[in-house]
């Protein structure tokens, strides 16, 4: 890949951290749209010697790196058993010990369902100094691009983030579906497409209304973003029928209805909001701004 120097964005004036040789910085690249990368992330890109990046990192972000830096793809798709994880950590250690400034660039936030915690632990155990830069996680930022707030005062005072896969590739057995169904009005699911039938079934069995709104946001924040609006009982069949593929975030709960009003991307493209008060609260939000 060539780097177009003319397009390397400038950092604002400031006291940016210096990337010393032999360090590993774990950085979140955000869910896709390069504009969601943080300034700390940009600072890291402009100093790193080697960038080890994941499948979900948008490659346009790599154009912002230091021109003589190297890139290494450590791609793996979510949900698959990942024998390579250990190799990735060992590679980071090897590069750091060779005196490189190593940037480990991960999609979304490195500490949210991204194995960033495990990589960081391995590095620290190996005696390598690290720095962590959070990123915008798909479960929050991706929903925002679909016009769905993860919380809304009229809907939920709690939200659960969960993964539809565990290390074995199965639906995690440790998830207490009954507790989540009862206690979490909004459930935001990562890596949930493969086992969506089982997951929706678990939630309905645990007492959730089969007609509860569900939004499935795939390729969130990217030009290819697609949003499927469905319900808990219809989601599995709709996902198949519409050919929805990972990466996708599944949002269960009435916040998904807010998209009818807040689908800002469609509105910027000239569409009218579909509803003025999808939650039917009867509240005039303009008067009640407290
Ligand atoms: N650390 C990442 C999550 C990694 S797990 C984060 O904080 O966002 C990978 C899962 O994240 C995918 O299977 C999908 O569920 C979700 N994901 C990541 N990028 C996404 C995107 N652009 N659109 C929709 N889902 C995304």
Tab-separated table of C-alpha atoms in Angstrom, residues 52-154:
chain	number	residue	atom	x	y	z
A	52	UNK	CA	-0.273	-4.436	13.328
A	53	UNK	CA	-3.923	-4.063	12.364
A	54	UNK	CA	-7.131	-6.097	12.426
A	55	UNK	CA	-9.703	-6.949	9.759
A	56	UNK	CA	-12.178	-4.362	10.986
A	57	UNK	CA	-9.771	-1.428	10.770
A	58	UNK	CA	-10.669	0.736	7.774
A	59	UNK	CA	-7.604	0.792	5.558
A	60	UNK	CA	-8.043	4.480	4.727
A	61	UNK	CA	-6.808	5.134	8.261
A	62	UNK	CA	-3.502	3.489	7.388
A	63	UNK	CA	-2.863	6.220	4.806
A	64	UNK	CA	-2.201	8.541	7.750
A	65	UNK	CA	0.827	6.636	8.963
A	66	UNK	CA	4.449	7.727	8.842
A	67	UNK	CA	5.592	7.160	5.236
A	68	UNK	CA	8.428	4.726	6.021
A	69	UNK	CA	6.401	2.639	8.493
A	70	UNK	CA	5.467	-0.982	7.896
A	71	UNK	CA	2.032	-2.537	8.157
A	72	UNK	CA	1.174	-6.083	9.177
A	73	UNK	CA	-2.280	-7.565	8.831
A	74	UNK	CA	-3.388	-9.627	11.818
A	75	UNK	CA	-6.849	-10.216	10.456
A	76	UNK	CA	-9.302	-12.618	11.889
A	77	UNK	CA	-13.028	-12.457	11.743
A	78	UNK	CA	-15.012	-12.266	14.950
A	79	UNK	CA	-16.483	-15.449	16.293
A	80	UNK	CA	-14.078	-17.914	14.740
A	81	UNK	CA	-11.837	-19.777	17.158
A	82	UNK	CA	-8.634	-17.861	17.070
A	83	UNK	CA	-5.498	-19.955	17.347
A	84	UNK	CA	-3.601	-16.976	15.987
A	85	UNK	CA	-4.213	-14.821	19.044
A	86	UNK	CA	-1.116	-16.128	20.781
A	87	UNK	CA	0.929	-15.568	17.630
A	88	UNK	CA	-0.254	-11.973	17.429
A	89	UNK	CA	0.830	-11.313	21.003
A	90	UNK	CA	4.182	-13.012	20.392
A	91	UNK	CA	4.697	-10.937	17.250
A	92	UNK	CA	4.023	-7.721	19.182
A	93	UNK	CA	6.575	-8.782	21.801
A	94	UNK	CA	9.125	-9.663	19.122
A	95	UNK	CA	8.730	-6.295	17.376
A	96	UNK	CA	8.954	-4.365	20.641
A	97	UNK	CA	12.068	-6.273	21.700
A	98	UNK	CA	13.610	-5.395	18.325
A	99	UNK	CA	13.250	-1.753	19.351
A	100	UNK	CA	10.295	-0.847	17.142
A	101	UNK	CA	7.529	1.577	18.021
A	102	UNK	CA	4.663	-0.869	17.694
A	103	UNK	CA	1.127	0.276	17.071
A	104	UNK	CA	-1.515	-2.380	17.632
A	105	UNK	CA	-4.525	-0.954	15.837
A	106	UNK	CA	-7.864	-2.572	16.550
A	107	UNK	CA	-11.411	-1.900	15.373
A	108	UNK	CA	-13.714	0.025	17.674
A	109	UNK	CA	-12.403	0.169	21.218
A	110	UNK	CA	-9.502	-2.162	21.996
A	111	UNK	CA	-10.954	-3.135	25.372
A	112	UNK	CA	-14.466	-3.979	24.153
A	113	UNK	CA	-14.817	-7.554	22.860
A	114	UNK	CA	-11.566	-7.158	21.001
A	115	UNK	CA	-9.112	-9.225	23.030
A	116	UNK	CA	-7.180	-6.015	23.730
A	117	UNK	CA	-7.161	-6.885	27.405
A	118	UNK	CA	-5.484	-10.215	26.726
A	119	UNK	CA	-2.890	-8.675	24.435
A	120	UNK	CA	-2.156	-5.963	26.991
A	121	UNK	CA	-1.738	-8.555	29.771
A	122	UNK	CA	0.655	-10.608	27.661
A	123	UNK	CA	2.739	-7.539	26.866
A	124	UNK	CA	2.921	-6.432	30.485
A	125	UNK	CA	3.878	-9.969	31.546
A	126	UNK	CA	6.688	-9.799	28.986
A	127	UNK	CA	7.909	-6.587	30.598
A	128	UNK	CA	6.917	-4.337	27.701
A	129	UNK	CA	5.538	-0.887	28.419
A	130	UNK	CA	2.167	-0.177	26.882
A	131	UNK	CA	-0.189	2.711	26.295
A	132	UNK	CA	-3.915	2.264	25.688
A	133	UNK	CA	-5.945	4.623	23.528
A	134	UNK	CA	-9.668	3.966	23.589
A	135	UNK	CA	-11.775	4.164	20.461
A	136	UNK	CA	-15.423	4.570	19.634
A	137	UNK	CA	-17.022	1.176	20.006
A	138	UNK	CA	-19.374	-0.112	17.305
A	139	UNK	CA	-22.058	-0.798	19.899
A	140	UNK	CA	-22.332	2.908	20.687
A	141	UNK	CA	-20.960	4.806	17.677
A	142	UNK	CA	-22.378	2.384	15.132
A	143	UNK	CA	-25.832	2.717	16.612
A	144	UNK	CA	-25.497	6.504	16.634
A	145	UNK	CA	-24.901	6.454	12.872
A	146	UNK	CA	-28.161	4.522	12.544
A	147	UNK	CA	-29.962	7.178	14.613
A	148	UNK	CA	-30.262	4.977	17.698
A	149	UNK	CA	-29.163	6.306	21.102
A	150	UNK	CA	-27.897	3.507	23.359
A	151	UNK	CA	-29.809	5.145	26.200
A	152	UNK	CA	-32.821	7.432	26.280
A	153	UNK	CA	-34.435	8.758	29.434
A	154	UNK	CA	-37.871	7.508	28.391
